[in-house]
């Protein structure tokens, strides 16, 4: 039996944009188009889509107002909404995300990238619905389904991490690699009793799992900055710094709606502090030395190593040896000297894993 296509509602007051969007998406989805927010609201009384693609600049009722009205309809309040717009300023993007949109895609868009981002969001939504349905019957199923809950939780977190990679236009398993680097470092710390009291209190699997969310705040950063091929201007860099704060806000919001907070506690620390520097010149708080949470200091090494040896829009990859030398040179400046000493002893494992993932 053929798989039933998901239904997308596409709203834009420009007929050309509706035709372009419908043509790009129709091979994969059942696409219904509307030329105004009012027509969308009327349609939602009769049928609910799986996802809404919404323009912002429309006469009579703009996209922001339309989204507010959609959220007032109880049956439609959980439908994922993506803004598909020509607006490129970060303030509009932040406003849209604050109103509850799950993504913000600039026009003109690349059809393949648009389809991929919609696919990821629909996967997250399917898993969210599955989790809600599961929790409704959790009391009688808890003993036999505990493993399923954990696997589902892992799948949702993994999907969120992959969504960040898709939006950041990063390929090559960045999330998987940084998780593994983190595991290597923390395991070695346990074996050597480095920062033993604090590390001994951690659940290693939850720490590694939570690392998938360390860059989740990049969802709030404009595509024009994330995908810029050259070096960022000072004001652009100031904006990208915000991903640490926004990541903390996202995770804090998730914590409000769950009782199982342990892995989110780790994730919040990693997201908020992995760009702090030992010398106090990092961000967002400008913490220094051991005032920086240990998890953030560890993640800094894992994240910087991967950034150095990977290709980025603004640079070619460094060799493993060059990356190790840079981290060694920044001991006591960017990185915790104790952790750098430990890193140097296990750096070959980083190299082996990186080459293994790429093979």
Tab-separated table of C-alpha atoms in Angstrom, residues 18-325:
chain	number	residue	atom	x	y	z
A	18	UNK	CA	2.416	29.851	-4.487
A	19	UNK	CA	3.113	28.181	-7.839
A	20	UNK	CA	6.856	27.898	-7.165
A	21	UNK	CA	6.318	26.468	-3.697
A	22	UNK	CA	3.619	24.062	-4.833
A	23	UNK	CA	5.757	22.818	-7.735
A	24	UNK	CA	8.742	22.182	-5.441
A	25	UNK	CA	6.754	20.381	-2.753
A	26	UNK	CA	3.991	18.525	-4.624
A	27	UNK	CA	6.165	15.506	-5.572
A	28	UNK	CA	6.575	14.789	-1.850
A	29	UNK	CA	3.479	16.237	-0.154
A	30	UNK	CA	-0.175	17.065	-0.693
A	31	UNK	CA	0.012	20.870	-0.975
A	32	UNK	CA	-2.999	23.159	-0.463
A	33	UNK	CA	-2.456	26.859	-1.220
A	34	UNK	CA	-4.136	29.999	0.154
A	35	UNK	CA	-3.584	33.640	-0.802
A	36	UNK	CA	-4.413	35.149	2.603
A	37	UNK	CA	-4.327	34.478	6.321
A	38	UNK	CA	-8.109	34.819	6.497
A	39	UNK	CA	-8.609	31.975	4.007
A	40	UNK	CA	-6.205	29.819	6.008
A	41	UNK	CA	-8.131	30.403	9.238
A	42	UNK	CA	-11.394	29.514	7.523
A	43	UNK	CA	-9.894	26.309	6.091
A	44	UNK	CA	-8.555	25.245	9.501
A	45	UNK	CA	-12.151	24.979	10.738
A	46	UNK	CA	-12.659	22.065	8.317
A	47	UNK	CA	-9.263	20.396	7.862
A	48	UNK	CA	-5.953	20.364	9.714
A	49	UNK	CA	-2.642	20.024	7.845
A	50	UNK	CA	0.517	18.345	9.096
A	51	UNK	CA	2.519	21.567	8.661
A	52	UNK	CA	1.930	25.207	7.643
A	53	UNK	CA	4.274	27.300	5.461
A	54	UNK	CA	3.429	30.959	6.046
A	55	UNK	CA	4.516	34.187	4.360
A	56	UNK	CA	4.952	37.291	6.557
A	57	UNK	CA	4.368	40.272	4.242
A	58	UNK	CA	0.679	39.973	3.329
A	59	UNK	CA	-2.018	42.679	3.129
A	60	UNK	CA	-4.836	42.929	5.674
A	61	UNK	CA	-3.400	40.219	7.959
A	62	UNK	CA	0.378	39.644	8.044
A	63	UNK	CA	2.028	36.363	8.905
A	64	UNK	CA	2.717	37.249	12.533
A	65	UNK	CA	-0.939	38.105	13.157
A	66	UNK	CA	-2.047	35.007	11.271
A	67	UNK	CA	0.148	32.786	13.444
A	68	UNK	CA	-1.310	34.336	16.605
A	69	UNK	CA	-4.824	33.592	15.312
A	70	UNK	CA	-3.866	30.031	14.398
A	71	UNK	CA	-2.594	29.419	17.922
A	72	UNK	CA	-5.972	30.584	19.287
A	73	UNK	CA	-7.677	27.664	17.505
A	74	UNK	CA	-7.386	24.784	19.966
A	75	UNK	CA	-7.346	22.051	17.341
A	76	UNK	CA	-4.654	23.884	15.348
A	77	UNK	CA	-2.558	25.152	18.248
A	78	UNK	CA	0.099	22.435	17.941
A	79	UNK	CA	0.468	22.430	14.151
A	80	UNK	CA	4.107	23.226	13.264
A	81	UNK	CA	4.461	26.521	11.381
A	82	UNK	CA	7.432	27.586	9.261
A	83	UNK	CA	7.801	31.156	8.035
A	84	UNK	CA	8.770	31.204	4.352
A	85	UNK	CA	9.624	34.837	3.689
A	86	UNK	CA	11.821	37.332	1.907
A	87	UNK	CA	12.494	39.143	5.216
A	88	UNK	CA	16.143	38.652	6.218
A	89	UNK	CA	16.534	40.824	9.318
A	90	UNK	CA	17.227	38.990	12.567
A	91	UNK	CA	14.572	40.932	14.507
A	92	UNK	CA	11.790	39.589	12.285
A	93	UNK	CA	13.233	36.100	12.586
A	94	UNK	CA	13.401	36.290	16.372
A	95	UNK	CA	9.839	37.650	16.508
A	96	UNK	CA	8.590	34.753	14.410
A	97	UNK	CA	10.355	32.170	16.548
A	98	UNK	CA	9.091	33.857	19.721
A	99	UNK	CA	5.520	33.552	18.450
A	100	UNK	CA	5.954	29.810	18.159
A	101	UNK	CA	7.213	29.204	14.617
A	102	UNK	CA	9.576	26.234	14.431
A	103	UNK	CA	11.745	27.584	11.610
A	104	UNK	CA	12.335	30.602	9.401
A	105	UNK	CA	13.303	30.000	5.766
A	106	UNK	CA	14.350	32.811	3.462
A	107	UNK	CA	13.140	33.268	-0.101
A	108	UNK	CA	14.348	32.508	-2.664
A	109	UNK	CA	14.826	29.022	-1.261
A	110	UNK	CA	16.642	25.941	-2.525
A	111	UNK	CA	13.945	23.281	-3.136
A	112	UNK	CA	16.117	20.407	-1.880
A	113	UNK	CA	17.012	22.246	1.354
A	114	UNK	CA	13.390	23.294	1.889
A	115	UNK	CA	12.207	19.690	1.483
A	116	UNK	CA	14.898	18.419	3.858
A	117	UNK	CA	14.017	20.916	6.581
A	118	UNK	CA	10.315	20.140	6.237
A	119	UNK	CA	11.128	16.423	6.441
A	120	UNK	CA	13.091	16.903	9.664
A	121	UNK	CA	10.331	19.002	11.252
A	122	UNK	CA	7.656	16.481	10.299
A	123	UNK	CA	9.779	13.735	11.838
A	124	UNK	CA	10.031	15.713	15.083
A	125	UNK	CA	6.281	16.332	15.044
A	126	UNK	CA	5.497	12.658	14.440
A	127	UNK	CA	7.704	11.708	17.360
A	128	UNK	CA	6.098	14.388	19.547
A	129	UNK	CA	2.621	13.057	18.777
A	130	UNK	CA	3.793	9.519	19.414
A	131	UNK	CA	5.240	10.603	22.763
A	132	UNK	CA	1.996	12.373	23.775
A	133	UNK	CA	-0.056	9.305	22.863
A	134	UNK	CA	2.342	7.099	24.728
A	135	UNK	CA	2.238	9.203	27.884
A	136	UNK	CA	-1.577	9.030	27.950
A	137	UNK	CA	-1.278	5.337	28.732
A	138	UNK	CA	2.054	5.433	30.554
A	139	UNK	CA	0.772	4.417	34.007
A	140	UNK	CA	-0.182	0.888	32.940
A	141	UNK	CA	2.700	0.482	30.500
A	142	UNK	CA	5.594	1.936	32.484
A	143	UNK	CA	7.324	-1.334	33.417
A	144	UNK	CA	7.412	-2.855	29.944
A	145	UNK	CA	7.819	0.380	28.013
A	146	UNK	CA	10.621	2.136	29.906
A	147	UNK	CA	13.109	1.146	27.231
A	148	UNK	CA	10.807	2.491	24.515
A	149	UNK	CA	10.535	5.853	26.280
A	150	UNK	CA	14.310	6.173	26.455
A	151	UNK	CA	14.718	5.253	22.795
A	152	UNK	CA	12.042	7.754	21.796
A	153	UNK	CA	13.665	10.465	23.911
A	154	UNK	CA	16.994	9.729	22.255
A	155	UNK	CA	15.398	9.852	18.802
A	156	UNK	CA	13.824	13.262	19.450
A	157	UNK	CA	17.068	14.721	20.784
A	158	UNK	CA	19.010	13.243	17.853
A	159	UNK	CA	16.523	14.715	15.381
A	160	UNK	CA	16.792	18.153	17.009
A	161	UNK	CA	20.578	17.945	16.776
A	162	UNK	CA	20.381	16.938	13.112
A	163	UNK	CA	18.004	19.837	12.457
A	164	UNK	CA	20.667	22.244	13.727
A	165	UNK	CA	23.242	20.637	11.414
A	166	UNK	CA	20.863	20.967	8.447
A	167	UNK	CA	20.169	24.628	9.233
A	168	UNK	CA	23.850	25.345	9.873
A	169	UNK	CA	24.626	23.715	6.508
A	170	UNK	CA	27.175	21.456	8.238
A	171	UNK	CA	27.733	17.961	6.913
A	172	UNK	CA	29.880	15.081	8.098
A	173	UNK	CA	28.312	13.989	11.385
A	174	UNK	CA	29.367	16.961	13.528
A	175	UNK	CA	26.966	15.909	16.300
A	176	UNK	CA	28.180	12.314	16.302
A	177	UNK	CA	31.819	13.345	16.390
A	178	UNK	CA	31.537	15.878	19.204
A	179	UNK	CA	29.575	13.340	21.254
A	180	UNK	CA	32.360	10.802	20.801
A	181	UNK	CA	35.105	13.310	21.627
A	182	UNK	CA	33.215	14.199	24.795
A	183	UNK	CA	32.921	10.517	25.724
A	184	UNK	CA	36.663	9.980	25.173
A	185	UNK	CA	37.581	12.916	27.406
A	186	UNK	CA	35.157	12.144	30.237
A	187	UNK	CA	36.070	8.436	30.235
A	188	UNK	CA	39.755	9.328	30.465
A	189	UNK	CA	39.028	11.799	33.275
A	190	UNK	CA	37.292	9.034	35.244
A	191	UNK	CA	40.146	6.621	34.671
A	192	UNK	CA	42.707	9.178	35.880
A	193	UNK	CA	40.570	10.685	38.663
A	194	UNK	CA	40.763	14.121	37.056
A	195	UNK	CA	38.192	16.396	38.698
A	196	UNK	CA	37.096	13.120	40.243
A	197	UNK	CA	34.426	14.381	42.652
A	198	UNK	CA	32.403	16.212	40.011
A	199	UNK	CA	32.880	13.688	37.221
A	200	UNK	CA	31.968	10.848	39.553
A	201	UNK	CA	28.565	12.403	40.127
A	202	UNK	CA	27.686	12.410	36.422
A	203	UNK	CA	25.669	9.902	34.441
A	204	UNK	CA	28.067	9.449	31.511
A	205	UNK	CA	25.404	8.258	29.056
A	206	UNK	CA	23.161	11.229	29.793
A	207	UNK	CA	26.112	13.630	29.475
A	208	UNK	CA	26.980	12.218	26.040
A	209	UNK	CA	23.321	12.192	24.983
A	210	UNK	CA	22.830	15.814	26.011
A	211	UNK	CA	25.826	16.940	23.928
A	212	UNK	CA	23.591	16.655	20.856
A	213	UNK	CA	21.879	19.875	21.949
A	214	UNK	CA	24.971	22.016	22.517
A	215	UNK	CA	24.326	24.104	19.368
A	216	UNK	CA	20.509	24.004	19.387
A	217	UNK	CA	20.400	27.798	19.766
A	218	UNK	CA	21.643	28.206	16.186
A	219	UNK	CA	18.011	27.732	15.167
A	220	UNK	CA	17.626	31.429	16.051
A	221	UNK	CA	20.485	32.650	13.851
A	222	UNK	CA	19.776	34.065	10.376
A	223	UNK	CA	20.763	31.928	7.362
A	224	UNK	CA	22.737	34.862	5.933
A	225	UNK	CA	25.099	34.635	8.901
A	226	UNK	CA	25.238	30.853	9.294
A	227	UNK	CA	26.004	30.315	5.614
A	228	UNK	CA	28.311	33.279	5.045
A	229	UNK	CA	31.362	32.063	3.080
A	230	UNK	CA	33.768	34.632	4.511
A	231	UNK	CA	34.674	35.844	7.961
A	232	UNK	CA	31.905	37.451	9.995
A	233	UNK	CA	31.800	41.196	10.576
A	234	UNK	CA	31.829	42.302	14.235
A	235	UNK	CA	28.057	42.896	14.341
A	236	UNK	CA	27.418	39.513	12.665
A	237	UNK	CA	29.637	37.790	15.215
A	238	UNK	CA	27.709	39.512	18.011
A	239	UNK	CA	24.521	38.016	16.602
A	240	UNK	CA	25.922	34.495	16.304
A	241	UNK	CA	27.091	34.678	19.926
A	242	UNK	CA	23.413	34.782	20.849
A	243	UNK	CA	23.038	31.076	20.003
A	244	UNK	CA	24.392	30.176	23.456
A	245	UNK	CA	21.758	32.231	25.253
A	246	UNK	CA	18.960	31.148	22.959
A	247	UNK	CA	20.031	27.504	23.375
A	248	UNK	CA	19.706	27.875	27.132
A	249	UNK	CA	16.249	29.410	26.705
A	250	UNK	CA	15.076	26.568	24.451
A	251	UNK	CA	16.246	23.883	26.855
A	252	UNK	CA	14.807	25.733	29.856
A	253	UNK	CA	11.446	25.799	28.076
A	254	UNK	CA	11.595	22.054	27.475
A	255	UNK	CA	12.441	21.515	31.152
A	256	UNK	CA	9.214	23.233	32.157
A	257	UNK	CA	7.231	20.498	30.411
A	258	UNK	CA	8.983	17.366	31.661
A	259	UNK	CA	9.689	15.695	34.971
A	260	UNK	CA	12.818	13.884	33.708
A	261	UNK	CA	15.235	16.794	33.821
A	262	UNK	CA	18.650	15.183	34.365
A	263	UNK	CA	19.807	15.071	30.742
A	264	UNK	CA	18.367	18.551	30.161
A	265	UNK	CA	20.396	19.932	33.079
A	266	UNK	CA	23.550	18.717	31.342
A	267	UNK	CA	22.353	20.007	27.954
A	268	UNK	CA	21.599	23.455	29.344
A	269	UNK	CA	25.118	23.798	30.757
A	270	UNK	CA	26.729	22.593	27.525
A	271	UNK	CA	24.652	24.908	25.323
A	272	UNK	CA	25.243	27.968	27.496
A	273	UNK	CA	28.929	27.635	28.416
A	274	UNK	CA	30.842	25.820	25.643
A	275	UNK	CA	32.109	29.144	24.226
A	276	UNK	CA	33.483	30.476	27.523
A	277	UNK	CA	37.292	30.761	27.668
A	278	UNK	CA	39.715	30.023	30.493
A	279	UNK	CA	41.041	33.608	30.306
A	280	UNK	CA	37.577	35.163	30.664
A	281	UNK	CA	37.368	36.439	27.090
A	282	UNK	CA	34.691	34.026	25.914
A	283	UNK	CA	30.926	34.421	25.809
A	284	UNK	CA	28.121	34.855	26.771
A	285	UNK	CA	29.046	35.495	30.439
A	286	UNK	CA	32.791	36.117	30.251
A	287	UNK	CA	33.488	33.487	32.924
A	288	UNK	CA	37.087	32.496	33.611
A	289	UNK	CA	39.014	29.566	35.079
A	290	UNK	CA	37.071	27.117	37.193
A	291	UNK	CA	34.103	29.492	37.335
A	292	UNK	CA	33.292	27.993	33.926
A	293	UNK	CA	31.292	24.779	34.511
A	294	UNK	CA	33.459	21.715	33.922
A	295	UNK	CA	31.103	20.396	31.240
A	296	UNK	CA	31.510	23.630	29.276
A	297	UNK	CA	35.313	23.423	29.529
A	298	UNK	CA	35.298	19.857	28.217
A	299	UNK	CA	32.863	20.640	25.402
A	300	UNK	CA	35.014	23.593	24.331
A	301	UNK	CA	37.880	21.247	23.441
A	302	UNK	CA	35.622	18.747	21.641
A	303	UNK	CA	33.838	21.483	19.690
A	304	UNK	CA	36.962	23.448	18.706
A	305	UNK	CA	38.830	20.323	17.622
A	306	UNK	CA	35.978	19.328	15.324
A	307	UNK	CA	35.698	22.854	13.934
A	308	UNK	CA	39.430	22.913	13.201
A	309	UNK	CA	39.636	19.588	11.341
A	310	UNK	CA	36.353	20.100	9.441
A	311	UNK	CA	35.711	22.210	6.370
A	312	UNK	CA	33.545	25.261	6.949
A	313	UNK	CA	32.156	27.898	4.547
A	314	UNK	CA	34.859	30.278	5.762
A	315	UNK	CA	37.884	27.926	5.896
A	316	UNK	CA	39.599	24.768	4.719
A	317	UNK	CA	40.172	21.953	7.240
A	318	UNK	CA	43.311	21.846	9.351
A	319	UNK	CA	45.208	18.590	9.714
A	320	UNK	CA	44.908	16.640	12.956
A	321	UNK	CA	48.465	17.644	13.870
A	322	UNK	CA	47.733	21.332	13.279
A	323	UNK	CA	44.551	21.141	15.362
A	324	UNK	CA	46.385	19.492	18.252
A	325	UNK	CA	49.092	22.153	18.128
